[in-house]
Coordinates of C-alpha atoms in Angstrom, one line a residue:
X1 CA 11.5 8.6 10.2
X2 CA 13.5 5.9 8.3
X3 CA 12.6 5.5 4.4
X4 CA 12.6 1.7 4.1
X5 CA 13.7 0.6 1.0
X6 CA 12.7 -3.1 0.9
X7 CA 13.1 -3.9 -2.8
X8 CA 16.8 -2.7 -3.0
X9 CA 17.7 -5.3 0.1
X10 CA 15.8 -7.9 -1.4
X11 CA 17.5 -7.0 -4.5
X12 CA 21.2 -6.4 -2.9
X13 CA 21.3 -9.5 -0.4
X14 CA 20.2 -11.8 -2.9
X15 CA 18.2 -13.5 -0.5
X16 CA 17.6 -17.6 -1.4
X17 CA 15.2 -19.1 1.2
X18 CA 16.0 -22.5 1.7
X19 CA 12.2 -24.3 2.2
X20 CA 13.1 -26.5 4.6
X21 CA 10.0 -28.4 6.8
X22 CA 11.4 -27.1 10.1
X23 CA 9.3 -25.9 13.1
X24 CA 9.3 -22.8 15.2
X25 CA 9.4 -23.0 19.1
X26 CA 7.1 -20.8 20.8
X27 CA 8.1 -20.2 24.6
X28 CA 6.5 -19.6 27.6
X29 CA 6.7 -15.8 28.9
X30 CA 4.6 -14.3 31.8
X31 CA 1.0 -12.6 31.4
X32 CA 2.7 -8.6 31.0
X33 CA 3.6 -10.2 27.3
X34 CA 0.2 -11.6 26.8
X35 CA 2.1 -14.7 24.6
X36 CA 1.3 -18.1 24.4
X37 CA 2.7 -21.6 25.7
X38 CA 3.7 -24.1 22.7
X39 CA 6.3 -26.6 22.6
X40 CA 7.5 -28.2 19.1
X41 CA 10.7 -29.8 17.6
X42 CA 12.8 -27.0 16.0
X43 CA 15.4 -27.9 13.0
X44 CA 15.2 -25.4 10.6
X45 CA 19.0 -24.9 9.2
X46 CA 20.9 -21.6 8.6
X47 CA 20.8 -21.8 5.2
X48 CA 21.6 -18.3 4.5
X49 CA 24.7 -15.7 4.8
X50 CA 23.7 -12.7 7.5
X51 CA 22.7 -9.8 5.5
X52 CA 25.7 -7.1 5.9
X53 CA 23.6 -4.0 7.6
X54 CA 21.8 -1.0 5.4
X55 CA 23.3 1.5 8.1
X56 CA 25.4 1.7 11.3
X57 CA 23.3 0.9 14.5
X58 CA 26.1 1.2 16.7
X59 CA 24.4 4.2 18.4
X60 CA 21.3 2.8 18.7
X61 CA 20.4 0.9 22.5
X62 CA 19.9 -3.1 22.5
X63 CA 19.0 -2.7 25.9
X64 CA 15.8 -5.6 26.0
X65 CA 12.3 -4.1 26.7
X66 CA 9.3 -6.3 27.7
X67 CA 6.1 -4.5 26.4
X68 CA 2.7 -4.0 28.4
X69 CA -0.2 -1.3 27.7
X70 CA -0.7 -0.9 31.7
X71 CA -2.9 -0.2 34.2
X72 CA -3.4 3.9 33.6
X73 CA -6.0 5.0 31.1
X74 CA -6.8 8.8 30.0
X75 CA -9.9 10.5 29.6
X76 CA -10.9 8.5 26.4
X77 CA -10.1 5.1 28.2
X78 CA -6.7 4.6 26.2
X79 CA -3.9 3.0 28.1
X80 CA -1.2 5.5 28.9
X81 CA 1.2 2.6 28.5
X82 CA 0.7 2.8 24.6
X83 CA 0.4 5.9 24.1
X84 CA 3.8 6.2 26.0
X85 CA 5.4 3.9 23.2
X86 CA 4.2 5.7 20.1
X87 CA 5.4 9.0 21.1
X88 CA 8.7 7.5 22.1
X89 CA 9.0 5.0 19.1
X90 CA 7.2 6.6 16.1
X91 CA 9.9 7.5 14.7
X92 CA 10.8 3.4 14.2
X93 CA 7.4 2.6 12.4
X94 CA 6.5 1.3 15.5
X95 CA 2.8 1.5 17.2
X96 CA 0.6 0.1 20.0
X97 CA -2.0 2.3 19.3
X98 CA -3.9 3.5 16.4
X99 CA -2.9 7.3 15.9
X100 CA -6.7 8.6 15.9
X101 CA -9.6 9.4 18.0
X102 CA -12.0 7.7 16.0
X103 CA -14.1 4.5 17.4
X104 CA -11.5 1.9 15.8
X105 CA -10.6 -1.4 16.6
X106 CA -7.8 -3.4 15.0
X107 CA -8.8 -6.5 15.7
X108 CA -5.5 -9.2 15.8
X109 CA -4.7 -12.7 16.9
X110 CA -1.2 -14.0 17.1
X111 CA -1.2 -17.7 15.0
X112 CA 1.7 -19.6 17.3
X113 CA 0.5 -22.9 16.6
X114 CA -3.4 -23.9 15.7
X115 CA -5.5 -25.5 18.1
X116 CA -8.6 -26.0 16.1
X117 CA -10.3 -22.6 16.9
X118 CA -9.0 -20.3 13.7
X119 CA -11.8 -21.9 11.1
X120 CA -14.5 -21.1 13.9
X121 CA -13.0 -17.7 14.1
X122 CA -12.6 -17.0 10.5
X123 CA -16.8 -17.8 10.1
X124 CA -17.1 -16.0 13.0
X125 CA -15.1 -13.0 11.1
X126 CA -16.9 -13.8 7.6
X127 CA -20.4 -13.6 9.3
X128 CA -20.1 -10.7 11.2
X129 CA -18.4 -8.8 7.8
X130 CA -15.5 -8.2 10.0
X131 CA -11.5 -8.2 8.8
X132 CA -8.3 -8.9 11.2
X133 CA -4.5 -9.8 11.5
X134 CA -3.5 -12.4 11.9
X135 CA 0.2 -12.7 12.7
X136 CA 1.9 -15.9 11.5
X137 CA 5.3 -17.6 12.4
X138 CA 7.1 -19.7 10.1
X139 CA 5.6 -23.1 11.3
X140 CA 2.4 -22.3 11.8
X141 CA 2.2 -21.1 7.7
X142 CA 3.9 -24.9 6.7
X143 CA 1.5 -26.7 9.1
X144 CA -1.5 -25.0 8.2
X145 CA -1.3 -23.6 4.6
X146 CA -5.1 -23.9 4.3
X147 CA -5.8 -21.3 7.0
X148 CA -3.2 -19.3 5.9
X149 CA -4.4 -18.9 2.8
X150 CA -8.2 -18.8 3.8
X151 CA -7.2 -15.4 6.0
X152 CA -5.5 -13.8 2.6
X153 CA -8.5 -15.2 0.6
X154 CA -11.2 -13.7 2.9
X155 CA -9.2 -10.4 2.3
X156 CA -7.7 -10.4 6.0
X157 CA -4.3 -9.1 6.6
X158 CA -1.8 -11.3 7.0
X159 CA 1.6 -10.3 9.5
X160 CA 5.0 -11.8 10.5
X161 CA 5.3 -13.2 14.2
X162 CA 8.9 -14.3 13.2
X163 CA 10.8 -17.2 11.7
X164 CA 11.8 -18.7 15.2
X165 CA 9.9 -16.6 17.5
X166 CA 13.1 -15.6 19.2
X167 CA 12.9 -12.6 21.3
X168 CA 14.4 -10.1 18.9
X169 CA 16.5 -8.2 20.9
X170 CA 19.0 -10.9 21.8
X171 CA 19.9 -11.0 18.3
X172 CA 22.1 -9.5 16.6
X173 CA 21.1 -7.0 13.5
X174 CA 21.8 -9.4 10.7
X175 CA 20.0 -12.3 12.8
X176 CA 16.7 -10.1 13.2
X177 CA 17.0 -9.3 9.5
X178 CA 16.9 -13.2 8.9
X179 CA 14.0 -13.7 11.7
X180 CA 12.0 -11.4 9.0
X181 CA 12.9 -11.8 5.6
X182 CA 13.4 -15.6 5.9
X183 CA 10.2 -15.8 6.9
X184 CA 8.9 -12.7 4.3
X185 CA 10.5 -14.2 0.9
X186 CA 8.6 -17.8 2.6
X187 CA 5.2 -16.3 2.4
X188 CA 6.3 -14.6 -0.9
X189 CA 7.0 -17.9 -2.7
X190 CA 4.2 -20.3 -1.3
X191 CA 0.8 -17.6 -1.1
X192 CA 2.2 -14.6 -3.2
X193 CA 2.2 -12.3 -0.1
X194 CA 4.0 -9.5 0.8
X195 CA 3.8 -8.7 4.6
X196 CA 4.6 -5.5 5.8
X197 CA 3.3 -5.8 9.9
X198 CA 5.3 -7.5 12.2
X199 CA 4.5 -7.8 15.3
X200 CA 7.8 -9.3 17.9
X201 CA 7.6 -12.0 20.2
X202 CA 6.8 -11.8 23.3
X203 CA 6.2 -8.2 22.7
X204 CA 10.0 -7.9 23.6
X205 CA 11.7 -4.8 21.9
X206 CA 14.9 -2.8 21.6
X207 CA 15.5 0.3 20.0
X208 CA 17.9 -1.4 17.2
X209 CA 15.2 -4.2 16.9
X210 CA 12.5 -1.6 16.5
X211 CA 15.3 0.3 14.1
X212 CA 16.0 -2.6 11.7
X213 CA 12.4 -3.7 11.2
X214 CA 11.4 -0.5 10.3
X215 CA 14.2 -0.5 7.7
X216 CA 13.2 -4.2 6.5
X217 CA 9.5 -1.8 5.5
X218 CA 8.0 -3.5 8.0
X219 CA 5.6 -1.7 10.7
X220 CA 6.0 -2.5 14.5
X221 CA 2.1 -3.4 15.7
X222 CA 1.9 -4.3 19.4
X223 CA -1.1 -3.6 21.1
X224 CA -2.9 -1.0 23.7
X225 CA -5.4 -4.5 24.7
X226 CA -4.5 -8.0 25.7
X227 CA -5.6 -10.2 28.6
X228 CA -4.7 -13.5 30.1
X229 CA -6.0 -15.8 27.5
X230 CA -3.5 -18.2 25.9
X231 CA -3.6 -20.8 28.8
X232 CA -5.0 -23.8 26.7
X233 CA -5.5 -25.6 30.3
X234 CA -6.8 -22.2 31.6
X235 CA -9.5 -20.8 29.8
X236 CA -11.0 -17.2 31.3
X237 CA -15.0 -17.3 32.1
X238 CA -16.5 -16.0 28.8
X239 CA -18.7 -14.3 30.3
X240 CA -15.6 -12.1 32.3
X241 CA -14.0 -12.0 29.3
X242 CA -16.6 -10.4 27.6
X243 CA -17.2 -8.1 30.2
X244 CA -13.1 -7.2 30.2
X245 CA -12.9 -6.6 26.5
X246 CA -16.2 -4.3 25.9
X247 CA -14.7 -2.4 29.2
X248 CA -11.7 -1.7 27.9
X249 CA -12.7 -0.5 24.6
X250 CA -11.0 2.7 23.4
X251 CA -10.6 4.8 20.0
X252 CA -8.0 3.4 18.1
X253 CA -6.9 0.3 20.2
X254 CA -5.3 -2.5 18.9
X255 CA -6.9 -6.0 20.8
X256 CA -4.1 -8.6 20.4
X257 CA -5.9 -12.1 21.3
X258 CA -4.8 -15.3 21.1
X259 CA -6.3 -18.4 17.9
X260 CA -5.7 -21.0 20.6
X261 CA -8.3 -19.6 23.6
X262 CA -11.4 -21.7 23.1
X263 CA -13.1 -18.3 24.8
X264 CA -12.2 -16.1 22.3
X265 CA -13.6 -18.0 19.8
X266 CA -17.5 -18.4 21.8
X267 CA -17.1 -14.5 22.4
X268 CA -16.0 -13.3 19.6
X269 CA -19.5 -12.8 17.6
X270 CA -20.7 -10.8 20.9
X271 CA -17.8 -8.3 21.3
X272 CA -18.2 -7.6 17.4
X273 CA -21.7 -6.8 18.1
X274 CA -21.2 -4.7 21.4
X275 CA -18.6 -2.8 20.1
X276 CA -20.8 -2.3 16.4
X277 CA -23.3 -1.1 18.9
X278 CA -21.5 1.4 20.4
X279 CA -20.5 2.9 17.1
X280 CA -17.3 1.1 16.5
X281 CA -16.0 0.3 13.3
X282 CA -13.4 -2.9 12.9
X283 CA -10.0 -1.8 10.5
X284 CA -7.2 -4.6 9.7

């Protein structure tokens, strides 16, 4: 496995983010990517040289790769789909699924742009004792710097979505270095964090993008559970929903849901308390 070394590249790129009051632009993908629809102005500037590469990825496959956890599940419900990616990506830092048997969730919600639901999750999240993820992009941390720093206060974890939210592996190496450390040294110099999850967008992948993050020090986290619930216009039954995530429970999964589904946040204090039930414990 790669040893990151994320102070010396910090140190040797001499990396000066320019804090400009751009916006990301979050596309539209199809339901295998589980991402959601949002639509705002984009004019953040290059302000930055490309970062010359820490090794030679020449050998290493761009081919584009469009991640879903599947329909097959083994004996202890976990879907084959994830457990295919950890074996074959491991070696990258890269996960969709927790590497135990134990009764653990990682509970995560991708932040692409806030449609009034996080505070309600967050009490939900502080009543229940519960921590999450919470993965950021770049203009949902200027445009809401009070959530973002009520998720680090509470003592949730707090990981990169991107700087753009481009899909990483049309970029080239040095671009997906900017996408994350543009975006890192940001959260560094506004709320004192240093992320070290990052999960891509659109849960699109290649074998270089998977490479260079790992070598940024960052950890791959996609996800062995997600459903269709990013639709702002097309909210899923809660009660279904419900239903769907208790079902799919599984030792080690990783739920990825969504800040913007209204049903997530009714729901959310019941699935922590089925899945408490059932001898589940919540990790972040």
């Amino acid at each position: 496995m790669r040893k990151a070394k994320l102070l010396a590249l910090l140190t040797a790129s001499a990396l000066s983010v320019g804090l400009l009051m751009g916006c990301a632009e979050v596309n539209t993908v199809p339901e295998e990517t589980q991402e959601e629809e949002s639509t705002v102005s984009s004019d953040v500037e290059d302000v930055i040289e490309p970062i010359a590469n820490v090794q030679d990825y020449s050998t290493l496959s761009t081919e584009s790769n469009g991640y879903g956890q599947g329909v097959n599940f083994d004996d202890l419900n976990r879907p084959m789909g994830a457990l295919d990616f950890n074996e074959e990506y491991g070696e990258y830092n890269a996960e969709a699924i927790q590497d135990t048997e134990e009764k653990t969730i990682m509970l995560t919600f991708d932040q692409g742009y806030e449609n009034g639901y996080t505070a309600t999750i967050l009490d939900t999240l502080a009543e229940k004792g519960v921590k999450a993820t919470f993965f950021v992009v770049y203009d949902y941390a200027v445009r809401n710097p009070e959530l973002v720093q009520r998720m680090i206060d509470e003592g949730h974890t707090v990981g990169s979505h991107s700087w753009h939210h481009y899909s990483m592996p049309e970029l080239s190496a040095d671009e997906m270095t900017e996408e994350i450390m543009y975006l890192h040294d940001y959260m560094i110099e506004n709320f004192g964090l240093q992320m070290t999850l990052f999960r891509p967008p659109k849960g699109e992948y290649s074998e270089l993008s998977l490479a260079v993050t790992g070598d940024l020090g960052y950890e791959t986290v996609l996800w062995s559970f997600a459903y269709a619930d990013w639709d702002v216009d097309n909210q899923p039954d809660p009660e279904e929903s419900l239903k769907k995530l208790i079902d799919r429970a599984h030792p080690g999964a990783i739920y990825l849901l969504h800040s913007v589904s209204e049903t997530n946040a009714e729901i959310l204090g019941d699935f922590i308390d089925a899945m408490l039930e059932e001898g589940y414990s919540f990790v972040s």
